[in-house]
Amino acid sequence: MSGISFGQYYPARSLLHRLDPRIKIILTLLYIICSFMCKNIISYALLLFSAIILVIIGRVPVRIILKGLKGVLFILLFTAVLNIFWTTGDSLLWQWKFISIYAEGLYAALFIMIRISVLIIGTGMLLTYTTTPIALTNAIEDLLSPLKKLHVPVHSFAMMMTIALRFIPTLSEECERIMTAQKARGADFSSGGLIQRAKALIPVLIPLFVSAFNRAGDLATAMECRCYNGGEGRTRMNVRHLRFVDFIPLIVIIAFGAGLITLNILGIGYTA
Amino acid sequence: MSDVRIEDLSYFHAKGTPYEIKALDEIALHIREGKITGIIGHTGSGKSTLVQMFNGILKPHSGRVLLAGEDIWKKPKDIRKVRFKVGLVMQYPEYQLFEETVYKDIAFGPKNMGLKDDEIDACVKEAAEFSDLSEELFDKSPFDLSGGQKRRVAIAGIIAMRPDILVLDEPAAGLDPRGRTAIFQNIVDYQKKSGRTVVIVSHSMEDMAKYCDDLVVMSEGKILLCGECREVFSHAEILESVGLDVPQATKLLLALKSRGFDVDCGALTVDEALEQIKKLYHN
């Protein structure tokens, strides 16, 4: 339970940590788009290289990155296997009864694995590892603030997200406590079939929900006691101002995207 | 025989990570059968961790836990059976209530033991009586009860398993003085009626002095003092050196003694202290 490390903030001093979170969100979106523009082996290599560069700039230990990837290892292998066995093409490499493997399948598997890993490393490095959750929600609120004109409750959404993030560790601790208490009463979470195990969770989930609702009620009261009445007229303690240097990464990523498009047009290397 | 013996037990939190902390440091301990033993210490002294060793919720990294002379981790697959023998009431146990009715919630433990319906019924009724819960409450939802009643239902849920050893972690935390006394009195009555072993964890010296036979004082994952109550409280200076208090009655007598009055500092409760002072006065 305490092993939830995927996408958690890693405190360090680096350029990525200092970059304005609003810029980081835009960068992440552009980076995702870039990763889907890759079509040939050279562009995938460049993509992988860029992810490595991000890790180096962000000063997050490789051990933590690998731990994050471990969580999706199954998905990675599953998609890879699917691609290897189910992709057909012209160049047959190996055949045995009904199983046949084509070179296209191997490439497709390699590409999809690179893409998924890079997406996870990239979004992790640009956002979750290097930005505190609070800074992130503030940035989302800022970026979505034009929608306020359309009467979208942007501030409320941001506040909801902040609170939800704040309570993840609290609830996971609580969950562990309740599980221990029920184990002491002989509850068995680790044996039996799927249905039995799901049923065994009822004694954990009900108290967890009850206490979550109670907590929510208490929090609402505490917030009202401090005169919270929504986002109207609310100011921030730390206001971030964008400077010219903050835009440099945007220029870099646009150049990167342009490079990828050029590679696609030129059609150099193996194309999937 | 249902005593607990702990031999050279050590336990680390977050073992194998950079955040590793030694929570229990080569603990050796004997909990006497048929007695009330109090475990006392500051927050973070390892007392809650220690009691989670008794029923195998946590597995020691070294050392053994002997229940009635037998190592509880000899057959790790049978650890659930140990949990029925050593009933552990966790801190704030009312957070574990989940069933629709009080009756069903108390019956959760016995049901997990695989008892028959009529046996379960007997266990539930017996436990409710021990915990001072009237049968009218049986059909109520546990969530409609008051805080003190919820706590009683949760404790009854453990007593219903008829454990040889009942372990309670801070059973009176967060209750008002009347609720505190009532819960402790229930526990003492339960012990007297059933003759079973009871372990109470607390940081209130006053309560421990009043209700326990034996006392274990913990500090920083080690056992500082252990023995019968009087014996432990006679080492006031050691207790104070780790920031723990002696009961106020004992404190008063110690102060008198330091001024040259001839009093027995083993007195723990206000009544006993009063006797001592009366004696002084008459002399």
Coordinates of C-alpha atoms in Angstrom, one line a residue:
Chain A
M1 CA 0.0 0.0 0.0
S2 CA 2.8 2.4 0.8
G3 CA 4.5 1.5 -2.5
I4 CA 2.5 4.0 -4.6
S5 CA 5.4 5.9 -6.1
F6 CA 4.2 6.3 -9.6
G7 CA 4.0 9.9 -10.5
Q8 CA 5.0 11.2 -7.1
Y9 CA 6.8 14.4 -6.7
Y10 CA 10.6 14.0 -6.3
P11 CA 12.1 17.0 -4.5
A12 CA 15.3 18.2 -6.2
R13 CA 16.8 21.4 -7.6
S14 CA 16.8 21.4 -11.4
L15 CA 15.8 23.4 -14.4
L16 CA 12.7 21.4 -14.8
H17 CA 11.7 21.8 -11.1
R18 CA 12.1 25.6 -11.5
L19 CA 10.2 25.9 -14.8
D20 CA 6.8 27.5 -14.6
P21 CA 4.1 24.8 -14.2
R22 CA 1.9 26.4 -16.8
I23 CA 4.6 26.1 -19.4
K24 CA 5.2 22.5 -18.2
I25 CA 1.6 21.5 -18.9
I26 CA 1.7 23.0 -22.4
L27 CA 5.1 21.3 -23.0
T28 CA 3.7 17.9 -21.9
L29 CA 0.8 18.2 -24.3
L30 CA 3.1 19.1 -27.1
Y31 CA 5.5 16.3 -26.1
I32 CA 2.6 13.8 -26.3
I33 CA 1.7 15.1 -29.7
C34 CA 5.3 14.8 -30.8
S35 CA 5.5 11.2 -29.6
F36 CA 2.5 10.3 -31.9
M37 CA 4.2 12.0 -34.9
C38 CA 7.0 9.5 -34.8
K39 CA 6.8 7.2 -37.8
N40 CA 10.3 5.8 -38.5
I41 CA 13.1 4.3 -36.6
I42 CA 15.2 7.5 -36.5
S43 CA 12.4 9.6 -35.1
Y44 CA 11.7 6.9 -32.4
A45 CA 15.4 6.9 -31.5
L46 CA 15.3 10.7 -31.2
L47 CA 12.2 10.4 -29.0
L48 CA 13.9 8.0 -26.7
F49 CA 17.0 10.2 -26.6
S50 CA 14.8 13.3 -25.7
A51 CA 13.3 11.3 -22.8
I52 CA 16.8 10.5 -21.5
I53 CA 17.8 14.1 -21.8
L54 CA 14.7 15.1 -19.8
V55 CA 15.7 12.7 -17.0
I56 CA 19.2 14.1 -17.0
I57 CA 18.0 17.7 -16.8
G58 CA 15.4 16.9 -14.2
R59 CA 17.9 15.2 -11.9
V60 CA 15.5 12.4 -10.9
P61 CA 17.3 9.2 -10.1
V62 CA 17.0 6.5 -12.7
R63 CA 15.9 4.0 -9.9
I64 CA 12.8 6.1 -9.4
I65 CA 12.0 6.2 -13.1
L66 CA 12.4 2.5 -13.4
K67 CA 10.1 2.0 -10.4
G68 CA 7.5 4.0 -12.2
L69 CA 7.9 1.9 -15.4
K70 CA 7.6 -1.3 -13.4
G71 CA 3.9 -0.4 -12.8
V72 CA 3.2 -0.6 -16.5
L73 CA 5.5 -3.4 -17.3
F74 CA 2.6 -5.8 -17.8
I75 CA 0.9 -3.4 -20.3
L76 CA 4.2 -2.9 -22.1
L77 CA 4.8 -6.7 -22.5
F78 CA 1.2 -7.4 -23.3
T79 CA 1.1 -4.8 -26.2
A80 CA 4.5 -6.0 -27.4
V81 CA 3.4 -9.6 -27.6
L82 CA 0.2 -8.7 -29.3
N83 CA 2.1 -6.7 -31.9
I84 CA 4.7 -9.4 -32.5
F85 CA 2.2 -12.2 -33.1
W86 CA -0.7 -10.3 -34.7
T87 CA 1.1 -7.9 -37.1
T88 CA 1.3 -9.3 -40.7
G89 CA 3.6 -7.9 -43.4
D90 CA 5.8 -8.9 -46.3
S91 CA 8.9 -10.1 -44.6
L92 CA 8.2 -13.4 -42.8
L93 CA 10.9 -14.2 -40.3
W94 CA 9.8 -17.4 -38.6
Q95 CA 6.9 -19.7 -38.8
W96 CA 5.7 -22.7 -36.8
K97 CA 2.2 -24.2 -37.4
F98 CA -0.2 -21.2 -37.0
I99 CA 2.3 -18.9 -35.4
S100 CA 4.1 -16.6 -37.8
I101 CA 6.3 -13.6 -36.9
Y102 CA 7.0 -10.8 -39.4
A103 CA 9.7 -8.2 -39.2
E104 CA 6.9 -5.6 -39.3
G105 CA 5.6 -7.1 -36.0
L106 CA 9.0 -6.8 -34.3
Y107 CA 9.3 -3.2 -35.4
A108 CA 5.7 -2.4 -34.3
A109 CA 6.4 -4.0 -30.9
L110 CA 9.6 -2.1 -30.4
F111 CA 7.9 1.2 -31.5
I112 CA 4.9 0.8 -29.2
M113 CA 7.2 -0.1 -26.3
I114 CA 9.3 3.0 -26.9
R115 CA 6.2 5.2 -27.2
I116 CA 4.5 4.0 -24.0
S117 CA 7.7 4.2 -22.0
V118 CA 8.5 7.7 -23.3
L119 CA 5.0 8.9 -22.6
I120 CA 5.3 7.8 -19.1
I121 CA 8.9 9.1 -18.6
G122 CA 8.1 12.3 -20.4
T123 CA 4.9 13.2 -18.5
G124 CA 6.5 12.1 -15.3
M125 CA 9.6 14.2 -15.8
L126 CA 7.7 17.3 -17.1
L127 CA 4.9 17.1 -14.6
T128 CA 4.5 14.7 -11.7
Y129 CA 8.1 14.2 -10.6
T130 CA 9.1 17.8 -10.9
T131 CA 6.0 19.7 -10.0
T132 CA 4.2 19.6 -6.6
P133 CA 0.6 18.6 -6.9
I134 CA -0.5 22.0 -5.6
A135 CA 1.5 23.9 -8.1
L136 CA 0.0 21.6 -10.8
T137 CA -3.6 22.3 -9.8
N138 CA -2.9 26.0 -9.6
A139 CA -1.4 25.9 -13.1
I140 CA -4.4 24.0 -14.4
E141 CA -6.7 26.6 -12.9
D142 CA -4.7 29.4 -14.6
L143 CA -4.7 27.7 -17.9
L144 CA -8.4 27.0 -17.8
S145 CA -9.3 30.4 -16.5
P146 CA -10.5 31.6 -19.9
L147 CA -13.4 29.1 -19.5
K148 CA -14.6 31.1 -16.5
K149 CA -16.2 33.5 -19.1
L150 CA -18.3 30.5 -20.2
H151 CA -19.4 30.0 -16.5
V152 CA -17.3 26.8 -16.1
P153 CA -16.5 26.5 -12.4
V154 CA -12.8 26.3 -13.0
H155 CA -11.8 27.3 -9.5
S156 CA -14.1 24.6 -7.9
F157 CA -12.6 21.9 -10.1
A158 CA -9.1 23.0 -9.1
M159 CA -10.0 23.1 -5.4
M160 CA -11.6 19.6 -5.7
M161 CA -8.4 18.3 -7.3
T162 CA -6.2 19.9 -4.7
I163 CA -8.2 18.3 -1.9
A164 CA -8.4 14.9 -3.6
L165 CA -4.6 14.9 -4.0
R166 CA -4.1 16.0 -0.4
F167 CA -6.2 13.1 0.9
I168 CA -4.6 10.2 -1.1
P169 CA -1.9 9.5 1.4
T170 CA -4.3 10.0 4.3
L171 CA -6.8 7.6 2.9
S172 CA -4.2 5.0 2.0
E173 CA -3.0 5.1 5.6
E174 CA -6.5 4.8 6.9
C175 CA -7.1 1.8 4.5
E176 CA -4.1 0.1 5.9
R177 CA -5.3 0.6 9.4
I178 CA -8.7 -0.7 8.8
M179 CA -7.3 -3.8 7.0
T180 CA -5.1 -4.5 10.0
A181 CA -8.1 -4.2 12.3
Q182 CA -10.2 -6.6 10.2
K183 CA -7.2 -9.0 9.9
A184 CA -7.2 -9.0 13.7
R185 CA -10.8 -10.2 13.5
G186 CA -9.8 -13.0 11.2
A187 CA -10.6 -11.4 7.9
D188 CA -8.7 -13.1 5.1
F189 CA -7.6 -10.9 2.1
S190 CA -5.1 -13.2 0.5
S191 CA -6.8 -16.5 -0.2
G192 CA -9.9 -17.6 -2.1
G193 CA -11.1 -16.9 -5.6
L194 CA -11.8 -13.6 -7.3
I195 CA -15.3 -13.2 -5.9
Q196 CA -14.3 -14.3 -2.4
R197 CA -11.5 -11.7 -2.4
A198 CA -13.8 -9.0 -3.6
K199 CA -16.3 -9.9 -0.9
A200 CA -13.5 -9.8 1.7
L201 CA -12.9 -6.1 0.8
I202 CA -16.4 -5.1 2.0
P203 CA -15.3 -4.8 5.6
V204 CA -12.6 -2.5 4.5
L205 CA -14.4 -0.4 2.0
I206 CA -17.5 0.5 4.1
P207 CA -15.5 1.9 7.0
L208 CA -13.2 3.7 4.6
F209 CA -16.1 5.4 2.8
V210 CA -17.8 6.3 6.1
S211 CA -14.6 7.9 7.4
A212 CA -14.0 9.6 4.0
F213 CA -17.5 11.2 4.1
N214 CA -17.0 12.3 7.7
R215 CA -13.7 13.8 6.8
A216 CA -15.2 15.6 3.9
G217 CA -17.9 17.0 6.2
D218 CA -15.3 18.2 8.7
L219 CA -13.2 19.8 6.1
A220 CA -16.1 21.7 4.6
T221 CA -17.0 23.0 8.1
A222 CA -13.4 24.0 8.7
M223 CA -13.2 25.8 5.3
E224 CA -16.4 27.7 6.0
C225 CA -15.1 28.7 9.4
R226 CA -12.3 30.4 7.6
C227 CA -14.8 32.2 5.3
Y228 CA -14.1 30.2 2.2
N229 CA -16.8 30.9 -0.3
G230 CA -15.5 29.9 -3.6
G231 CA -13.0 31.4 -6.0
E232 CA -14.5 34.9 -6.3
G233 CA -11.9 37.5 -5.3
R234 CA -9.5 34.9 -4.0
T235 CA -5.8 35.8 -4.3
R236 CA -2.7 33.6 -4.2
M237 CA 0.2 33.8 -1.8
N238 CA 2.8 33.2 -4.5
V239 CA 2.0 34.7 -7.9
R240 CA 4.2 33.5 -10.7
H241 CA 5.1 35.8 -13.6
L242 CA 6.2 34.5 -16.9
R243 CA 9.6 35.7 -18.2
F244 CA 11.2 35.3 -21.6
V245 CA 13.3 32.3 -20.5
D246 CA 10.2 30.4 -19.6
F247 CA 9.3 30.4 -23.3
I248 CA 12.6 28.9 -24.5
P249 CA 11.5 25.3 -23.8
L250 CA 8.4 25.9 -25.9
I251 CA 10.6 27.0 -28.8
V252 CA 12.8 23.9 -28.3
I253 CA 9.8 21.5 -28.4
I254 CA 8.3 23.1 -31.5
A255 CA 11.6 22.7 -33.2
F256 CA 11.7 19.1 -32.1
G257 CA 8.2 18.6 -33.6
A258 CA 9.2 20.3 -36.8
G259 CA 12.2 18.0 -37.0
L260 CA 10.0 14.9 -36.6
I261 CA 7.7 16.1 -39.4
T262 CA 10.6 16.7 -41.7
L263 CA 11.8 13.1 -41.0
N264 CA 8.4 11.8 -41.9
I265 CA 8.3 13.7 -45.1
L266 CA 11.8 12.6 -46.1
G267 CA 11.0 9.0 -45.2
I268 CA 14.4 8.1 -44.0
G269 CA 14.9 4.7 -42.2
Y270 CA 12.4 2.0 -41.6
T271 CA 8.8 3.2 -41.6
A272 CA 6.1 1.5 -39.6
Chain B
M1 CA -1.5 -22.0 29.6
S2 CA -1.8 -18.8 27.6
D3 CA 1.1 -16.6 28.4
V4 CA 3.2 -14.7 25.9
R5 CA 7.0 -14.8 25.8
I6 CA 9.0 -12.6 23.6
E7 CA 12.6 -13.5 22.8
D8 CA 15.2 -11.1 21.4
L9 CA 12.7 -9.5 19.1
S10 CA 13.7 -6.8 16.6
Y11 CA 11.6 -5.1 14.0
F12 CA 12.4 -2.4 11.5
H13 CA 9.9 0.0 9.8
A14 CA 10.4 0.4 6.1
K15 CA 13.2 -2.3 6.1
G16 CA 15.5 -2.2 3.1
T17 CA 14.8 1.5 2.3
P18 CA 16.8 4.6 3.2
Y19 CA 14.0 5.4 5.6
E20 CA 14.6 2.3 7.7
I21 CA 13.9 2.8 11.4
K22 CA 14.5 0.3 14.2
A23 CA 11.1 0.2 15.9
L24 CA 11.8 -2.6 18.3
D25 CA 15.3 -3.3 19.6
E26 CA 15.9 -6.8 20.9
I27 CA 12.9 -7.0 23.1
A28 CA 12.6 -9.7 25.7
L29 CA 9.4 -9.9 27.7
H30 CA 7.0 -12.2 29.5
I31 CA 3.3 -11.5 29.8
R32 CA 1.9 -13.5 32.8
E33 CA -1.1 -15.6 32.4
G34 CA -4.4 -14.4 34.0
K35 CA -3.0 -10.9 34.8
I36 CA -3.6 -7.5 33.4
T37 CA -0.3 -6.2 31.9
G38 CA 0.0 -2.5 31.0
I39 CA 2.4 -1.4 28.3
I40 CA 3.3 2.2 28.6
G41 CA 5.5 4.6 26.7
H42 CA 5.5 7.8 24.6
T43 CA 4.2 8.1 21.0
G44 CA 6.7 6.4 18.8
S45 CA 8.2 4.3 21.6
G46 CA 7.1 1.1 19.8
K47 CA 4.3 0.0 22.0
S48 CA 1.7 -0.3 19.2
T49 CA 4.3 -2.1 17.1
L50 CA 5.0 -4.5 19.9
V51 CA 1.4 -5.5 20.4
Q52 CA 1.0 -6.1 16.7
M53 CA 3.6 -8.8 17.1
F54 CA 1.5 -10.7 19.6
N55 CA -1.1 -11.8 17.1
G56 CA 1.2 -12.0 14.0
I57 CA -0.1 -8.8 12.2
L58 CA 3.6 -7.9 11.9
K59 CA 6.3 -10.5 11.5
P60 CA 9.5 -9.9 13.5
H61 CA 12.7 -9.5 11.6
S62 CA 14.5 -11.4 14.3
G63 CA 13.6 -13.1 17.5
R64 CA 10.5 -15.2 18.4
V65 CA 7.0 -14.7 19.8
L66 CA 6.0 -17.7 21.9
L67 CA 2.3 -18.1 22.6
A68 CA 1.8 -20.7 25.4
G69 CA 5.3 -21.9 24.7
E70 CA 4.9 -22.3 20.9
D71 CA 6.4 -20.1 18.2
I72 CA 3.6 -18.4 16.4
W73 CA 5.5 -18.2 13.2
K74 CA 6.4 -21.9 13.1
K75 CA 3.7 -22.5 10.5
P76 CA 3.1 -19.1 8.8
K77 CA 0.0 -20.5 7.0
D78 CA -1.7 -21.0 10.3
I79 CA -1.2 -17.4 11.5
R80 CA -5.0 -16.7 11.3
K81 CA -5.5 -19.2 14.1
V82 CA -3.1 -17.1 16.3
R83 CA -5.3 -14.1 15.6
F84 CA -8.3 -15.8 17.1
K85 CA -6.3 -16.8 20.2
V86 CA -4.8 -13.3 20.7
G87 CA -7.6 -10.8 20.2
L88 CA -6.2 -7.4 19.3
V89 CA -8.4 -4.3 19.7
M90 CA -6.7 -1.6 17.6
Q91 CA -6.6 2.1 18.4
Y92 CA -9.9 3.8 17.7
P93 CA -11.5 0.5 16.9
E94 CA -14.9 2.1 16.1
Y95 CA -13.5 2.8 12.6
Q96 CA -13.6 -0.9 11.9
L97 CA -17.4 -1.2 12.2
F98 CA -19.0 -2.0 8.9
E99 CA -22.1 -4.3 9.3
E100 CA -25.7 -3.3 9.0
T101 CA -26.5 -4.2 12.6
V102 CA -24.5 -4.3 15.9
Y103 CA -25.2 -8.1 16.2
K104 CA -23.8 -8.9 12.8
D105 CA -20.7 -6.7 13.4
I106 CA -19.9 -8.5 16.7
A107 CA -20.5 -11.8 14.9
F108 CA -17.9 -11.0 12.2
G109 CA -15.0 -12.5 14.2
P110 CA -16.7 -15.7 15.3
K111 CA -18.0 -16.2 11.8
N112 CA -14.5 -16.0 10.4
M113 CA -13.5 -18.7 12.9
G114 CA -16.0 -20.9 11.2
L115 CA -18.3 -21.5 14.2
K116 CA -21.8 -22.8 13.9
D117 CA -24.7 -20.3 14.1
D118 CA -25.8 -21.3 17.7
E119 CA -22.2 -21.0 18.9
I120 CA -21.9 -17.6 17.2
D121 CA -25.0 -16.5 18.9
A122 CA -23.7 -17.6 22.3
C123 CA -20.3 -15.8 21.7
V124 CA -22.1 -12.6 20.6
K125 CA -24.4 -12.5 23.6
E126 CA -21.6 -13.3 26.0
A127 CA -19.4 -10.5 24.5
A128 CA -22.2 -8.0 24.6
E129 CA -22.7 -8.7 28.3
F130 CA -19.0 -8.3 29.0
S131 CA -19.1 -5.0 27.1
D132 CA -22.2 -3.7 28.9
L133 CA -24.3 -3.6 25.7
S134 CA -28.0 -4.3 26.1
E135 CA -29.6 -6.7 23.6
E136 CA -31.9 -3.9 22.4
L137 CA -29.0 -2.4 20.5
F138 CA -28.5 -5.6 18.5
D139 CA -30.7 -4.6 15.6
K140 CA -29.5 -1.0 15.5
S141 CA -27.0 0.2 12.9
P142 CA -23.5 0.6 14.5
F143 CA -23.3 4.0 12.8
D144 CA -26.3 5.3 14.8
L145 CA -24.6 4.7 18.1
S146 CA -22.7 7.2 20.3
G147 CA -18.9 7.3 20.3
G148 CA -18.6 5.4 23.5
Q149 CA -21.1 2.7 22.4
K150 CA -19.3 2.3 19.1
R151 CA -16.1 1.7 21.0
R152 CA -17.9 -1.0 23.1
V153 CA -19.3 -2.7 20.1
A154 CA -15.9 -2.8 18.5
I155 CA -14.3 -4.3 21.7
A156 CA -17.2 -6.8 21.9
G157 CA -16.3 -7.8 18.4
I158 CA -12.9 -9.0 19.6
I159 CA -14.1 -10.5 22.9
A160 CA -16.7 -12.5 20.9
M161 CA -13.8 -14.6 19.5
R162 CA -13.2 -15.8 23.0
P163 CA -9.4 -15.1 22.8
D164 CA -7.1 -16.5 25.4
I165 CA -5.4 -13.1 25.5
L166 CA -7.1 -9.8 25.0
V167 CA -4.9 -7.0 23.8
L168 CA -6.2 -3.4 23.8
D169 CA -4.3 -0.6 22.2
E170 CA -5.3 2.7 23.9
P171 CA -8.9 1.5 24.7
A172 CA -9.9 4.8 26.2
A173 CA -8.4 7.2 23.8
G174 CA -10.7 10.1 23.0
L175 CA -13.3 9.3 25.6
D176 CA -14.5 11.6 28.3
P177 CA -13.5 10.8 31.9
R178 CA -16.7 8.9 32.6
G179 CA -16.3 6.9 29.5
R180 CA -12.7 6.1 30.3
T181 CA -13.5 4.8 33.8
A182 CA -16.4 2.8 32.4
I183 CA -14.3 1.1 29.7
F184 CA -11.4 0.3 32.1
Q185 CA -13.9 -1.0 34.7
N186 CA -15.4 -3.3 32.0
I187 CA -12.0 -4.6 31.1
V188 CA -11.1 -5.3 34.7
D189 CA -14.5 -7.1 35.3
Y190 CA -14.0 -9.0 32.1
Q191 CA -10.6 -10.2 33.3
K192 CA -11.9 -11.2 36.7
K193 CA -14.9 -13.1 35.3
S194 CA -13.1 -14.9 32.5
G195 CA -9.7 -15.3 34.2
R196 CA -8.0 -14.6 30.8
T197 CA -4.9 -12.7 30.1
V198 CA -5.3 -9.0 29.3
V199 CA -2.8 -6.5 27.9
I200 CA -3.5 -2.8 27.8
V201 CA -1.5 -0.2 25.9
S202 CA -1.7 3.4 27.2
H203 CA 0.2 6.4 28.0
S204 CA -1.8 7.4 31.0
M205 CA 0.2 6.4 34.1
E206 CA -2.8 7.1 36.3
D207 CA -5.0 4.6 34.6
M208 CA -2.3 2.0 34.4
A209 CA -1.5 2.3 38.1
K210 CA -5.2 1.8 38.9
Y211 CA -6.0 -1.1 36.7
C212 CA -2.9 -3.2 35.9
D213 CA -1.0 -5.9 37.8
D214 CA 2.2 -5.8 35.8
L215 CA 3.7 -2.9 33.9
V216 CA 6.1 -2.7 30.9
V217 CA 7.7 0.7 30.3
M218 CA 9.0 1.3 26.7
S219 CA 11.2 4.0 25.4
E220 CA 12.7 4.2 21.9
G221 CA 12.0 0.6 21.0
K222 CA 13.5 -0.8 24.1
I223 CA 12.1 -2.0 27.4
L224 CA 13.1 0.4 30.1
L225 CA 11.4 -1.2 33.1
C226 CA 9.1 -4.2 33.6
G227 CA 7.7 -5.9 36.6
E228 CA 4.8 -5.5 39.0
C229 CA 3.2 -2.0 39.2
R230 CA 4.6 -1.0 42.5
E231 CA 8.1 -2.1 41.7
V232 CA 8.1 -0.1 38.4
F233 CA 6.7 3.0 40.0
S234 CA 9.3 2.9 42.7
H235 CA 11.8 3.8 40.0
A236 CA 10.4 7.3 39.7
E237 CA 13.7 8.8 38.6
I238 CA 14.1 6.5 35.6
L239 CA 10.5 7.2 34.5
E240 CA 11.0 10.9 34.8
S241 CA 14.3 10.7 32.9
V242 CA 12.4 9.6 29.8
G243 CA 9.7 12.2 30.4
L244 CA 7.1 9.8 31.8
D245 CA 5.1 10.7 34.8
V246 CA 4.5 8.7 38.0
P247 CA 0.9 8.8 39.3
Q248 CA 0.2 12.0 41.1
A249 CA -0.4 10.1 44.4
T250 CA 3.0 8.5 44.1
K251 CA 4.5 11.9 43.3
L252 CA 3.1 13.4 46.4
L253 CA 4.5 10.6 48.5
L254 CA 7.9 10.9 46.9
A255 CA 7.9 14.6 47.7
L256 CA 7.0 13.9 51.3
K257 CA 9.7 11.3 51.5
S258 CA 12.3 13.7 50.1
R259 CA 11.4 16.1 52.9
G260 CA 12.2 13.4 55.5
F261 CA 8.7 12.0 56.1
D262 CA 8.6 8.2 56.6
V263 CA 6.1 7.0 53.9
D264 CA 5.8 4.0 51.6
C265 CA 6.2 5.2 48.1
G266 CA 4.6 2.1 46.6
A267 CA 1.2 3.6 47.0
L268 CA -0.4 4.1 43.6
T269 CA -3.9 5.3 44.0
V270 CA -5.3 8.3 45.8
D271 CA -6.9 6.0 48.4
E272 CA -3.7 4.3 49.2
A273 CA -1.9 7.6 49.4
L274 CA -4.6 8.9 51.7
E275 CA -4.0 5.9 54.0
Q276 CA -0.3 6.7 54.2
I277 CA -0.9 10.4 54.9
K278 CA -3.5 9.5 57.6
K279 CA -0.9 7.3 59.2
L280 CA 1.6 10.1 59.2
Y281 CA -0.9 12.5 60.6
H282 CA -1.8 10.2 63.5
N283 CA 1.8 9.6 64.3

